[in-house]
PDB file of C-alpha atoms in Angstrom:
ATOM      1  CA  MET A   1      10.050   5.524 -44.944  1.00 92.00           C
ATOM      2  CA  ASN A   2      11.921   3.053 -42.738  1.00 96.00           C
ATOM      3  CA  PRO A   3      11.992   3.221 -38.895  1.00 96.00           C
ATOM      4  CA  GLN A   4      15.254   5.178 -38.721  1.00 97.00           C
ATOM      5  CA  GLU A   5      14.040   7.697 -41.266  1.00 97.00           C
ATOM      6  CA  LEU A   6      10.839   8.149 -39.273  1.00 97.00           C
ATOM      7  CA  ILE A   7      12.783   8.702 -36.058  1.00 98.00           C
ATOM      8  CA  GLN A   8      15.061  11.260 -37.706  1.00 98.00           C
ATOM      9  CA  ASP A   9      12.092  13.058 -39.258  1.00 97.00           C
ATOM     10  CA  ILE A  10      10.403  13.321 -35.851  1.00 98.00           C
ATOM     11  CA  ARG A  11      13.552  14.546 -34.118  1.00 98.00           C
ATOM     12  CA  SER A  12      14.287  17.125 -36.794  1.00 98.00           C
ATOM     13  CA  PHE A  13      10.721  18.379 -36.544  1.00 98.00           C
ATOM     14  CA  CYS A  14      10.952  18.656 -32.746  1.00 98.00           C
ATOM     15  CA  GLU A  15      14.272  20.500 -32.885  1.00 97.00           C
ATOM     16  CA  ASN A  16      12.883  22.948 -35.436  1.00 97.00           C
ATOM     17  CA  HIS A  17       9.761  23.618 -33.363  1.00 97.00           C
ATOM     18  CA  ALA A  18      11.344  23.743 -29.913  1.00 97.00           C
ATOM     19  CA  ASP A  19      10.159  26.414 -27.488  1.00 97.00           C
ATOM     20  CA  PRO A  20      11.827  26.704 -24.042  1.00 95.00           C
ATOM     21  CA  ALA A  21       8.847  28.673 -22.736  1.00 96.00           C
ATOM     22  CA  ILE A  22       6.586  25.647 -23.280  1.00 95.00           C
ATOM     23  CA  VAL A  23       9.064  23.419 -21.438  1.00 95.00           C
ATOM     24  CA  GLN A  24       9.039  25.817 -18.493  1.00 93.00           C
ATOM     25  CA  LYS A  25       5.253  25.966 -18.523  1.00 93.00           C
ATOM     26  CA  TYR A  26       4.760  22.206 -18.214  1.00 93.00           C
ATOM     27  CA  ALA A  27       7.729  21.278 -16.022  1.00 92.00           C
ATOM     28  CA  ARG A  28       5.846  22.081 -12.812  1.00 91.00           C
ATOM     29  CA  TYR A  29       3.366  19.269 -13.447  1.00 92.00           C
ATOM     30  CA  PHE A  30       6.010  16.543 -13.312  1.00 91.00           C
ATOM     31  CA  LYS A  31       7.473  15.665  -9.916  1.00 83.00           C
ATOM     32  CA  GLU A  32       9.688  13.057 -11.546  1.00 80.00           C
ATOM     33  CA  GLY A  33      11.227  15.695 -13.805  1.00 84.00           C
ATOM     34  CA  TYR A  34      10.388  16.954 -17.272  1.00 91.00           C
ATOM     35  CA  ASP A  35      12.647  17.111 -20.325  1.00 94.00           C
ATOM     36  CA  GLY A  36      11.034  18.190 -23.551  1.00 95.00           C
ATOM     37  CA  TYR A  37      11.634  20.085 -26.757  1.00 97.00           C
ATOM     38  CA  GLY A  38       8.673  22.338 -26.079  1.00 96.00           C
ATOM     39  CA  VAL A  39       6.599  21.625 -29.190  1.00 97.00           C
ATOM     40  CA  ALA A  40       3.183  23.296 -29.139  1.00 97.00           C
ATOM     41  CA  SER A  41       0.328  20.782 -28.988  1.00 95.00           C
ATOM     42  CA  GLY A  42      -1.255  22.070 -32.191  1.00 97.00           C
ATOM     43  CA  GLU A  43       1.989  21.696 -34.127  1.00 97.00           C
ATOM     44  CA  PHE A  44       2.546  18.261 -32.608  1.00 97.00           C
ATOM     45  CA  MET A  45      -0.849  16.940 -33.705  1.00 97.00           C
ATOM     46  CA  ALA A  46      -0.508  18.513 -37.142  1.00 98.00           C
ATOM     47  CA  LYS A  47       2.739  16.584 -37.632  1.00 98.00           C
ATOM     48  CA  VAL A  48       1.103  13.337 -36.498  1.00 98.00           C
ATOM     49  CA  LYS A  49      -1.708  13.833 -39.008  1.00 97.00           C
ATOM     50  CA  GLU A  50       0.787  14.723 -41.744  1.00 97.00           C
ATOM     51  CA  LEU A  51       2.784  11.525 -41.194  1.00 97.00           C
ATOM     52  CA  LEU A  52      -0.316   9.333 -41.130  1.00 96.00           C
ATOM     53  CA  ALA A  53      -1.811  11.005 -44.193  1.00 96.00           C
ATOM     54  CA  SER A  54       1.396  10.614 -46.179  1.00 93.00           C
ATOM     55  CA  LYS A  55       0.929   6.830 -46.372  1.00 89.00           C
ATOM     56  CA  THR A  56       4.709   6.472 -46.235  1.00 93.00           C
ATOM     57  CA  ILE A  57       4.691   4.574 -42.947  1.00 96.00           C
ATOM     58  CA  THR A  58       3.124   1.298 -41.863  1.00 96.00           C
ATOM     59  CA  MET A  59       2.145   0.006 -38.460  1.00 96.00           C
ATOM     60  CA  GLU A  60       5.257  -2.189 -38.491  1.00 96.00           C
ATOM     61  CA  THR A  61       7.420   0.880 -39.131  1.00 97.00           C
ATOM     62  CA  VAL A  62       5.841   2.694 -36.186  1.00 97.00           C
ATOM     63  CA  VAL A  63       6.268  -0.292 -33.865  1.00 96.00           C
ATOM     64  CA  GLU A  64       9.952  -0.635 -34.746  1.00 96.00           C
ATOM     65  CA  ALA A  65      10.537   3.083 -34.354  1.00 97.00           C
ATOM     66  CA  SER A  66       8.639   3.162 -31.075  1.00 97.00           C
ATOM     67  CA  TYR A  67      11.355   1.327 -29.179  1.00 95.00           C
ATOM     68  CA  ASP A  68      13.925   4.042 -29.875  1.00 96.00           C
ATOM     69  CA  LEU A  69      11.371   6.804 -29.376  1.00 97.00           C
ATOM     70  CA  MET A  70      10.360   5.352 -26.014  1.00 96.00           C
ATOM     71  CA  ARG A  71      13.975   5.304 -24.841  1.00 95.00           C
ATOM     72  CA  SER A  72      14.238   9.038 -25.367  1.00 95.00           C
ATOM     73  CA  GLU A  73      13.930  11.277 -22.325  1.00 92.00           C
ATOM     74  CA  LYS A  74      12.473  14.004 -24.513  1.00 96.00           C
ATOM     75  CA  TYR A  75       8.755  14.124 -23.713  1.00 96.00           C
ATOM     76  CA  GLU A  76       7.533  14.465 -27.279  1.00 97.00           C
ATOM     77  CA  GLU A  77       9.244  11.383 -28.703  1.00 97.00           C
ATOM     78  CA  PRO A  78       7.279   8.732 -26.753  1.00 97.00           C
ATOM     79  CA  SER A  79       4.185  10.862 -27.416  1.00 97.00           C
ATOM     80  CA  PHE A  80       4.780  10.554 -31.155  1.00 98.00           C
ATOM     81  CA  ALA A  81       5.091   6.771 -30.819  1.00 97.00           C
ATOM     82  CA  MET A  82       1.718   6.533 -29.061  1.00 97.00           C
ATOM     83  CA  GLN A  83      -0.171   8.899 -31.359  1.00 97.00           C
ATOM     84  CA  LEU A  84       1.209   7.328 -34.524  1.00 97.00           C
ATOM     85  CA  LEU A  85       0.364   3.834 -33.339  1.00 98.00           C
ATOM     86  CA  LYS A  86      -3.151   5.021 -32.520  1.00 97.00           C
ATOM     87  CA  GLY A  87      -3.489   5.916 -36.189  1.00 97.00           C
ATOM     88  CA  PHE A  88      -3.366   2.197 -37.009  1.00 97.00           C
ATOM     89  CA  SER A  89      -5.970   1.151 -34.425  1.00 96.00           C
ATOM     90  CA  LYS A  90      -8.009  -0.725 -37.031  1.00 95.00           C
ATOM     91  CA  GLU A  91      -5.077  -3.122 -37.396  1.00 96.00           C
ATOM     92  CA  PHE A  92      -4.725  -3.810 -33.662  1.00 96.00           C
ATOM     93  CA  THR A  93      -4.706  -7.401 -32.400  1.00 95.00           C
ATOM     94  CA  LYS A  94      -3.869  -9.101 -29.136  1.00 94.00           C
ATOM     95  CA  GLU A  95      -0.245  -9.034 -30.244  1.00 94.00           C
ATOM     96  CA  THR A  96      -0.373  -5.228 -30.310  1.00 95.00           C
ATOM     97  CA  PHE A  97      -1.020  -5.332 -26.570  1.00 96.00           C
ATOM     98  CA  ARG A  98       2.121  -7.428 -26.090  1.00 94.00           C
ATOM     99  CA  LEU A  99       4.125  -4.919 -28.112  1.00 93.00           C
ATOM    100  CA  ILE A 100       2.813  -2.026 -26.019  1.00 93.00           C
ATOM    101  CA  GLU A 101       3.615  -3.978 -22.859  1.00 94.00           C
ATOM    102  CA  LYS A 102       7.323  -3.759 -23.708  1.00 94.00           C
ATOM    103  CA  TRP A 103       7.250   0.027 -23.561  1.00 96.00           C
ATOM    104  CA  PHE A 104       7.242   0.103 -19.752  1.00 96.00           C
ATOM    105  CA  SER A 105      10.642  -1.560 -19.554  1.00 93.00           C
ATOM    106  CA  ILE A 106      11.999   0.891 -22.135  1.00 92.00           C
ATOM    107  CA  GLY A 107      10.739   4.323 -21.281  1.00 87.00           C
ATOM    108  CA  ILE A 108       7.241   5.017 -19.906  1.00 92.00           C
ATOM    109  CA  ARG A 109       8.477   7.213 -17.067  1.00 91.00           C
ATOM    110  CA  ASN A 110       5.751   9.709 -16.179  1.00 94.00           C
ATOM    111  CA  TRP A 111       2.046   9.906 -15.336  1.00 95.00           C
ATOM    112  CA  ALA A 112       1.084  11.760 -18.528  1.00 95.00           C
ATOM    113  CA  HIS A 113       2.426   9.118 -20.893  1.00 96.00           C
ATOM    114  CA  THR A 114       0.900   6.402 -18.722  1.00 97.00           C
ATOM    115  CA  ASP A 115      -2.531   7.976 -18.674  1.00 97.00           C
ATOM    116  CA  GLY A 116      -2.370   8.864 -22.362  1.00 96.00           C
ATOM    117  CA  LEU A 117      -1.447   5.285 -23.181  1.00 97.00           C
ATOM    118  CA  CYS A 118      -4.451   4.097 -21.183  1.00 97.00           C
ATOM    119  CA  SER A 119      -6.986   6.468 -22.698  1.00 96.00           C
ATOM    120  CA  GLU A 120      -5.726   6.423 -26.285  1.00 96.00           C
ATOM    121  CA  LEU A 121      -4.718   2.778 -26.722  1.00 97.00           C
ATOM    122  CA  LEU A 122      -5.531   0.410 -23.860  1.00 97.00           C
ATOM    123  CA  SER A 123      -9.079   1.503 -23.023  1.00 97.00           C
ATOM    124  CA  PRO A 124     -10.203   1.331 -26.663  1.00 96.00           C
ATOM    125  CA  MET A 125      -8.685  -2.146 -26.924  1.00 97.00           C
ATOM    126  CA  LEU A 126     -10.723  -3.182 -23.886  1.00 97.00           C
ATOM    127  CA  GLN A 127     -13.872  -1.674 -25.401  1.00 95.00           C
ATOM    128  CA  LYS A 128     -13.303  -3.631 -28.617  1.00 95.00           C
ATOM    129  CA  GLN A 129     -12.646  -6.780 -26.532  1.00 95.00           C
ATOM    130  CA  LEU A 130      -9.236  -7.284 -28.124  1.00 96.00           C
ATOM    131  CA  ILE A 131      -8.012  -7.678 -24.554  1.00 97.00           C
ATOM    132  CA  GLY A 132      -9.690  -8.309 -21.208  1.00 96.00           C
ATOM    133  CA  MET A 133      -9.060  -7.378 -17.600  1.00 97.00           C
ATOM    134  CA  LYS A 134      -7.140 -10.597 -17.000  1.00 97.00           C
ATOM    135  CA  ASP A 135      -4.518  -9.510 -19.504  1.00 97.00           C
ATOM    136  CA  PHE A 136      -3.386  -6.960 -16.918  1.00 98.00           C
ATOM    137  CA  SER A 137      -2.876  -9.587 -14.208  1.00 97.00           C
ATOM    138  CA  LYS A 138       0.918  -9.600 -14.347  1.00 97.00           C
ATOM    139  CA  TRP A 139       1.024  -5.809 -14.491  1.00 98.00           C
ATOM    140  CA  ARG A 140      -0.170  -5.643 -10.884  1.00 98.00           C
ATOM    141  CA  LYS A 141       3.185  -7.052  -9.749  1.00 97.00           C
ATOM    142  CA  SER A 142       5.351  -5.240 -12.260  1.00 97.00           C
ATOM    143  CA  SER A 143       8.607  -3.717 -11.045  1.00 97.00           C
ATOM    144  CA  TYR A 144       7.661  -0.598 -13.021  1.00 97.00           C
ATOM    145  CA  ARG A 145       5.450   1.721 -10.974  1.00 97.00           C
ATOM    146  CA  PHE A 146       3.817   3.327 -14.007  1.00 97.00           C
ATOM    147  CA  GLN A 147       2.843  -0.081 -15.357  1.00 98.00           C
ATOM    148  CA  ARG A 148       1.090  -0.777 -12.058  1.00 98.00           C
ATOM    149  CA  ARG A 149      -0.614   2.630 -12.235  1.00 98.00           C
ATOM    150  CA  ALA A 150      -1.850   1.757 -15.719  1.00 98.00           C
ATOM    151  CA  VAL A 151      -3.974  -1.108 -14.401  1.00 98.00           C
ATOM    152  CA  PRO A 152      -6.681   0.948 -12.639  1.00 98.00           C
ATOM    153  CA  VAL A 153      -6.444   3.838 -15.081  1.00 98.00           C
ATOM    154  CA  ALA A 154      -6.981   1.600 -18.111  1.00 98.00           C
ATOM    155  CA  LEU A 155     -10.093   0.123 -16.503  1.00 98.00           C
ATOM    156  CA  ILE A 156     -11.897   3.401 -15.763  1.00 98.00           C
ATOM    157  CA  LYS A 157     -13.922   3.606 -18.980  1.00 96.00           C
ATOM    158  CA  SER A 158     -14.871  -0.071 -18.764  1.00 96.00           C
ATOM    159  CA  VAL A 159     -16.099   0.043 -15.162  1.00 96.00           C
ATOM    160  CA  LYS A 160     -18.302   3.040 -15.926  1.00 95.00           C
ATOM    161  CA  LYS A 161     -20.138   0.923 -18.505  1.00 94.00           C
ATOM    162  CA  SER A 162     -20.231  -2.301 -16.481  1.00 95.00           C
ATOM    163  CA  PRO A 163     -23.327  -3.417 -14.544  1.00 95.00           C
ATOM    164  CA  ASP A 164     -21.114  -5.104 -11.928  1.00 96.00           C
ATOM    165  CA  VAL A 165     -18.172  -3.431 -10.207  1.00 97.00           C
ATOM    166  CA  LYS A 166     -17.214  -6.372  -7.979  1.00 97.00           C
ATOM    167  CA  PRO A 167     -14.908  -8.130 -10.496  1.00 97.00           C
ATOM    168  CA  TYR A 168     -12.997  -4.868 -10.888  1.00 98.00           C
ATOM    169  CA  LEU A 169     -12.653  -4.317  -7.144  1.00 98.00           C
ATOM    170  CA  ASP A 170     -11.492  -7.894  -6.640  1.00 98.00           C
ATOM    171  CA  PHE A 171      -8.966  -7.471  -9.433  1.00 98.00           C
ATOM    172  CA  LEU A 172      -7.525  -4.260  -7.978  1.00 98.00           C
ATOM    173  CA  ASP A 173      -7.495  -5.480  -4.387  1.00 97.00           C
ATOM    174  CA  PRO A 174      -3.833  -6.676  -4.609  1.00 97.00           C
ATOM    175  CA  LEU A 175      -2.746  -3.125  -5.509  1.00 98.00           C
ATOM    176  CA  MET A 176      -4.264  -1.444  -2.476  1.00 98.00           C
ATOM    177  CA  MET A 177      -1.091  -1.799  -0.408  1.00 97.00           C
ATOM    178  CA  ASP A 178       1.213  -0.559  -3.153  1.00 97.00           C
ATOM    179  CA  THR A 179       3.865   1.826  -1.860  1.00 97.00           C
ATOM    180  CA  GLU A 180       4.054   4.224  -4.811  1.00 97.00           C
ATOM    181  CA  ARG A 181       2.283   7.588  -4.890  1.00 97.00           C
ATOM    182  CA  VAL A 182       1.580   7.376  -8.633  1.00 97.00           C
ATOM    183  CA  VAL A 183      -0.228   4.070  -8.093  1.00 98.00           C
ATOM    184  CA  HIS A 184      -2.242   5.539  -5.206  1.00 98.00           C
ATOM    185  CA  GLN A 185      -3.369   8.349  -7.503  1.00 98.00           C
ATOM    186  CA  GLY A 186      -4.423   5.899 -10.216  1.00 98.00           C
ATOM    187  CA  LEU A 187      -6.370   3.749  -7.758  1.00 98.00           C
ATOM    188  CA  GLY A 188      -8.068   6.753  -6.210  1.00 98.00           C
ATOM    189  CA  TRP A 189      -9.041   8.059  -9.636  1.00 98.00           C
ATOM    190  CA  PHE A 190     -10.526   4.679 -10.589  1.00 98.00           C
ATOM    191  CA  LEU A 191     -12.472   4.389  -7.319  1.00 98.00           C
ATOM    192  CA  ARG A 192     -13.826   7.938  -7.635  1.00 98.00           C
ATOM    193  CA  GLU A 193     -15.168   7.231 -11.122  1.00 98.00           C
ATOM    194  CA  ALA A 194     -16.483   3.791 -10.137  1.00 97.00           C
ATOM    195  CA  TRP A 195     -18.236   5.316  -7.107  1.00 97.00           C
ATOM    196  CA  LYS A 196     -20.220   7.640  -9.375  1.00 97.00           C
ATOM    197  CA  VAL A 197     -21.826   4.565 -10.987  1.00 97.00           C
ATOM    198  CA  HIS A 198     -21.643   1.972  -8.201  1.00 97.00           C
ATOM    199  CA  PRO A 199     -21.601   3.914  -4.893  1.00 96.00           C
ATOM    200  CA  VAL A 200     -22.663   1.170  -2.479  1.00 96.00           C
ATOM    201  CA  PRO A 201     -20.109  -1.543  -3.355  1.00 97.00           C
ATOM    202  CA  VAL A 202     -17.309   0.996  -3.806  1.00 97.00           C
ATOM    203  CA  GLU A 203     -17.995   2.474  -0.365  1.00 96.00           C
ATOM    204  CA  ALA A 204     -17.936  -1.018   1.133  1.00 96.00           C
ATOM    205  CA  PHE A 205     -14.561  -1.568  -0.535  1.00 97.00           C
ATOM    206  CA  LEU A 206     -13.248   1.709   0.849  1.00 96.00           C
ATOM    207  CA  PHE A 207     -14.447   0.832   4.360  1.00 94.00           C
ATOM    208  CA  LYS A 208     -12.549  -2.443   4.149  1.00 94.00           C
ATOM    209  CA  TRP A 209      -9.310  -0.642   3.381  1.00 96.00           C
ATOM    210  CA  LYS A 210      -9.653   2.633   5.281  1.00 93.00           C
ATOM    211  CA  ASN A 211      -7.310   1.689   8.136  1.00 93.00           C
ATOM    212  CA  ASP A 212      -4.591   0.143   5.978  1.00 94.00           C
ATOM    213  CA  ALA A 213      -4.326   1.632   2.487  1.00 95.00           C
ATOM    214  CA  ALA A 214      -2.590   4.930   1.688  1.00 96.00           C
ATOM    215  CA  ARG A 215      -4.601   8.035   2.535  1.00 95.00           C
ATOM    216  CA  LEU A 216      -3.955   9.510  -0.902  1.00 97.00           C
ATOM    217  CA  ILE A 217      -6.161   6.803  -2.407  1.00 97.00           C
ATOM    218  CA  PHE A 218      -9.037   7.984  -0.215  1.00 96.00           C
ATOM    219  CA  GLN A 219      -8.317  11.641  -0.919  1.00 95.00           C
ATOM    220  CA  TYR A 220      -8.883  11.001  -4.622  1.00 97.00           C
ATOM    221  CA  ALA A 221     -11.638   8.394  -4.211  1.00 96.00           C
ATOM    222  CA  THR A 222     -13.838  10.571  -1.983  1.00 95.00           C
ATOM    223  CA  GLU A 223     -13.183  13.862  -3.760  1.00 94.00           C
ATOM    224  CA  LYS A 224     -16.718  14.132  -5.164  1.00 93.00           C
ATOM    225  CA  MET A 225     -18.451  13.122  -1.941  1.00 92.00           C
ATOM    226  CA  ALA A 226     -20.050  15.620   0.423  1.00 90.00           C
ATOM    227  CA  LYS A 227     -17.910  16.544   3.449  1.00 88.00           C
ATOM    228  CA  GLU A 228     -20.078  14.520   5.834  1.00 87.00           C
ATOM    229  CA  GLU A 229     -19.695  11.485   3.577  1.00 90.00           C
ATOM    230  CA  ARG A 230     -15.906  11.802   3.367  1.00 90.00           C
ATOM    231  CA  VAL A 231     -15.374  11.747   7.120  1.00 88.00           C
ATOM    232  CA  ARG A 232     -16.669   8.178   7.270  1.00 89.00           C
ATOM    233  CA  PHE A 233     -13.513   7.020   5.537  1.00 88.00           C
ATOM    234  CA  ARG A 234     -11.029   8.561   7.932  1.00 87.00           C
ATOM    235  CA  ARG A 235      -8.555   6.168   9.449  1.00 86.00           C
ATOM    236  CA  GLU A 236      -9.524   5.038  12.936  1.00 81.00           C
ATOM    237  CA  LYS A 237      -6.960   5.948  15.611  1.00 65.00           C
TER     238      LYS A 237
END
């Protein structure tokens, strides 16, 4: 199966399994808008497994197809690209990271694809040491807001296993004045999870930024703290 045949197979499948009720159900979770076929998650994953089990596609086929799939505004098509590529994780190299990097300029346009990309592809690559934190350096200044969001989100699993949180906090420091809500959410999520393992240094970091950084970061970061602990991070008037 060549890339175009794979793309057509995926699109035909999605059209044949479309359900408007599913689209309506999930649309409310996407402030930036949601356009999907409405394929049930069970049917979606069954198709992914079927394609991978067929042995008719290679990692190169998936990579080539991914660029067209990522351009699609239909939610399921980028999702297929990510899940199919995940099926070839044993073949991943540093170059795979560079290929994934291109997706943000093509079509990663919502929080769900961003976070799925982080948990399914980027975090495992970090765990296997195929990439390191420094490989995300340029992402912090990306013109694509979801690429900037991906930086803290991709690092969550790693920081929870690290004995030292300081390198992570130093690395994310340049993002603390970002203007985008989706980035604030990603940073807050990272800081909340890091706080569970490294409360003292994370609280010191939050104190440093409490009068300047977006309040949404603190809303997420302090979510698991007791009420009397959260008030310490209110902005001073």
